[in-house]
């Protein structure tokens, strides 16, 4: 009896690892494994979130107030628009030249 009790207590002391197939789902049905990060669009606001396990349930945790790709994309459009007014096609040439450096 004591041995069974000791084994039960030892088993309870070590948490069971999450199933590797656990995923979070975004609004569009995309699946993300625990630990993966993506941008979520909730109530018209975009933010960076990571898929995590909370009490054996997957959940999104906000890890950033902005999405890096959204910020870079809007900056790219602004730079492209400004350069396009000066010289058509120049913005693309500048971007390619910058990538090659």
mmCIF file of C-alpha atoms in Angstrom:
data_model
loop_
_atom_site.group_PDB
_atom_site.id
_atom_site.type_symbol
_atom_site.label_atom_id
_atom_site.label_comp_id
_atom_site.label_asym_id
_atom_site.label_seq_id
_atom_site.Cartn_x
_atom_site.Cartn_y
_atom_site.Cartn_z
ATOM 1 C CA UNK A 1 0.000 0.000 0.000
ATOM 2 C CA UNK A 2 2.792 2.414 0.891
ATOM 3 C CA UNK A 3 4.574 1.655 -2.385
ATOM 4 C CA UNK A 4 1.459 2.460 -4.426
ATOM 5 C CA UNK A 5 1.008 5.716 -2.520
ATOM 6 C CA UNK A 6 4.656 6.670 -3.076
ATOM 7 C CA UNK A 7 4.385 5.974 -6.820
ATOM 8 C CA UNK A 8 1.174 8.027 -7.080
ATOM 9 C CA UNK A 9 2.785 10.966 -5.252
ATOM 10 C CA UNK A 10 5.897 10.794 -7.431
ATOM 11 C CA UNK A 11 3.806 10.749 -10.614
ATOM 12 C CA UNK A 12 1.804 13.765 -9.460
ATOM 13 C CA UNK A 13 4.997 15.712 -8.748
ATOM 14 C CA UNK A 14 6.117 15.613 -12.393
ATOM 15 C CA UNK A 15 3.844 17.454 -14.849
ATOM 16 C CA UNK A 16 2.969 15.710 -18.071
ATOM 17 C CA UNK A 17 4.379 17.361 -21.198
ATOM 18 C CA UNK A 18 1.919 18.872 -23.653
ATOM 19 C CA UNK A 19 0.941 16.810 -26.661
ATOM 20 C CA UNK A 20 3.219 17.905 -29.534
ATOM 21 C CA UNK A 21 0.164 18.096 -31.819
ATOM 22 C CA UNK A 22 -1.474 20.864 -29.751
ATOM 23 C CA UNK A 23 -2.201 23.886 -31.924
ATOM 24 C CA UNK A 24 -3.814 27.309 -31.716
ATOM 25 C CA UNK A 25 -6.171 28.364 -34.483
ATOM 26 C CA UNK A 26 -6.504 31.882 -35.836
ATOM 27 C CA UNK A 27 -9.701 33.434 -37.177
ATOM 28 C CA UNK A 28 -8.960 32.262 -40.721
ATOM 29 C CA UNK A 29 -8.511 28.629 -39.637
ATOM 30 C CA UNK A 30 -4.702 28.663 -39.763
ATOM 31 C CA UNK A 31 -3.065 26.350 -37.223
ATOM 32 C CA UNK A 32 0.030 27.244 -35.204
ATOM 33 C CA UNK A 33 2.001 24.890 -32.941
ATOM 34 C CA UNK A 34 2.752 25.792 -29.327
ATOM 35 C CA UNK A 35 5.573 28.361 -29.323
ATOM 36 C CA UNK A 36 4.884 29.749 -32.801
ATOM 37 C CA UNK A 37 4.289 33.496 -33.189
ATOM 38 C CA UNK A 38 1.952 35.283 -35.611
ATOM 39 C CA UNK A 39 0.009 38.505 -36.050
ATOM 40 C CA UNK A 40 -3.625 38.398 -34.971
ATOM 41 C CA UNK A 41 -6.398 40.752 -36.051
ATOM 42 C CA UNK A 42 -8.885 41.152 -33.183
ATOM 43 C CA UNK A 43 -11.594 43.814 -33.112
ATOM 44 C CA UNK A 44 -9.826 45.823 -35.809
ATOM 45 C CA UNK A 45 -6.490 45.836 -33.968
ATOM 46 C CA UNK A 46 -3.396 43.884 -35.040
ATOM 47 C CA UNK A 47 -0.870 42.557 -32.549
ATOM 48 C CA UNK A 48 1.850 39.931 -32.228
ATOM 49 C CA UNK A 49 0.813 36.786 -30.315
ATOM 50 C CA UNK A 50 2.393 33.439 -29.370
ATOM 51 C CA UNK A 51 0.545 30.115 -29.112
ATOM 52 C CA UNK A 52 0.901 28.792 -25.529
ATOM 53 C CA UNK A 53 -0.507 26.103 -23.245
ATOM 54 C CA UNK A 54 -2.566 27.357 -20.288
ATOM 55 C CA UNK A 55 -4.018 24.674 -17.995
ATOM 56 C CA UNK A 56 -3.938 22.042 -20.776
ATOM 57 C CA UNK A 57 -5.682 24.364 -23.246
ATOM 58 C CA UNK A 58 -4.002 26.250 -26.066
ATOM 59 C CA UNK A 59 -4.330 30.015 -25.915
ATOM 60 C CA UNK A 60 -2.911 33.101 -27.609
ATOM 61 C CA UNK A 61 -0.658 35.336 -25.477
ATOM 62 C CA UNK A 62 -0.039 38.906 -26.642
ATOM 63 C CA UNK A 63 3.734 39.438 -26.963
ATOM 64 C CA UNK A 64 3.814 42.708 -28.913
ATOM 65 C CA UNK A 65 1.552 45.665 -29.548
ATOM 66 C CA UNK A 66 2.394 45.825 -33.267
ATOM 67 C CA UNK A 67 3.019 43.380 -36.065
ATOM 68 C CA UNK A 68 6.528 43.887 -37.472
ATOM 69 C CA UNK A 69 5.433 43.004 -41.006
ATOM 70 C CA UNK A 70 2.578 45.509 -40.919
ATOM 71 C CA UNK A 71 4.888 48.305 -39.768
ATOM 72 C CA UNK A 72 7.542 47.444 -42.360
ATOM 73 C CA UNK A 73 4.927 47.185 -45.088
ATOM 74 C CA UNK A 74 3.460 50.617 -44.419
ATOM 75 C CA UNK A 75 6.954 52.142 -44.323
ATOM 76 C CA UNK A 76 7.811 50.436 -47.601
ATOM 77 C CA UNK A 77 4.695 51.866 -49.249
ATOM 78 C CA UNK A 78 5.503 55.355 -47.979
ATOM 79 C CA UNK A 79 9.111 55.221 -49.236
ATOM 80 C CA UNK A 80 8.014 53.721 -52.548
ATOM 81 C CA UNK A 81 5.343 56.388 -53.063
ATOM 82 C CA UNK A 82 7.764 59.240 -52.287
ATOM 83 C CA UNK A 83 10.501 57.892 -54.588
ATOM 84 C CA UNK A 84 7.975 57.106 -57.321
ATOM 85 C CA UNK A 85 7.002 60.791 -57.470
ATOM 86 C CA UNK A 86 10.650 61.818 -57.906
ATOM 87 C CA UNK A 87 11.629 59.220 -60.482
ATOM 88 C CA UNK A 88 9.403 56.338 -61.660
ATOM 89 C CA UNK A 89 11.005 52.952 -60.907
ATOM 90 C CA UNK A 90 13.697 54.447 -58.641
ATOM 91 C CA UNK A 91 12.246 52.998 -55.428
ATOM 92 C CA UNK A 92 12.543 49.434 -56.708
ATOM 93 C CA UNK A 93 16.124 50.069 -57.822
ATOM 94 C CA UNK A 94 16.947 51.466 -54.360
ATOM 95 C CA UNK A 95 15.414 48.450 -52.606
ATOM 96 C CA UNK A 96 17.305 45.943 -54.750
ATOM 97 C CA UNK A 97 20.567 47.846 -54.305
ATOM 98 C CA UNK A 98 20.047 47.944 -50.526
ATOM 99 C CA UNK A 99 19.367 44.207 -50.395
ATOM 100 C CA UNK A 100 22.589 43.442 -52.271
ATOM 101 C CA UNK A 101 24.809 45.437 -49.892
#
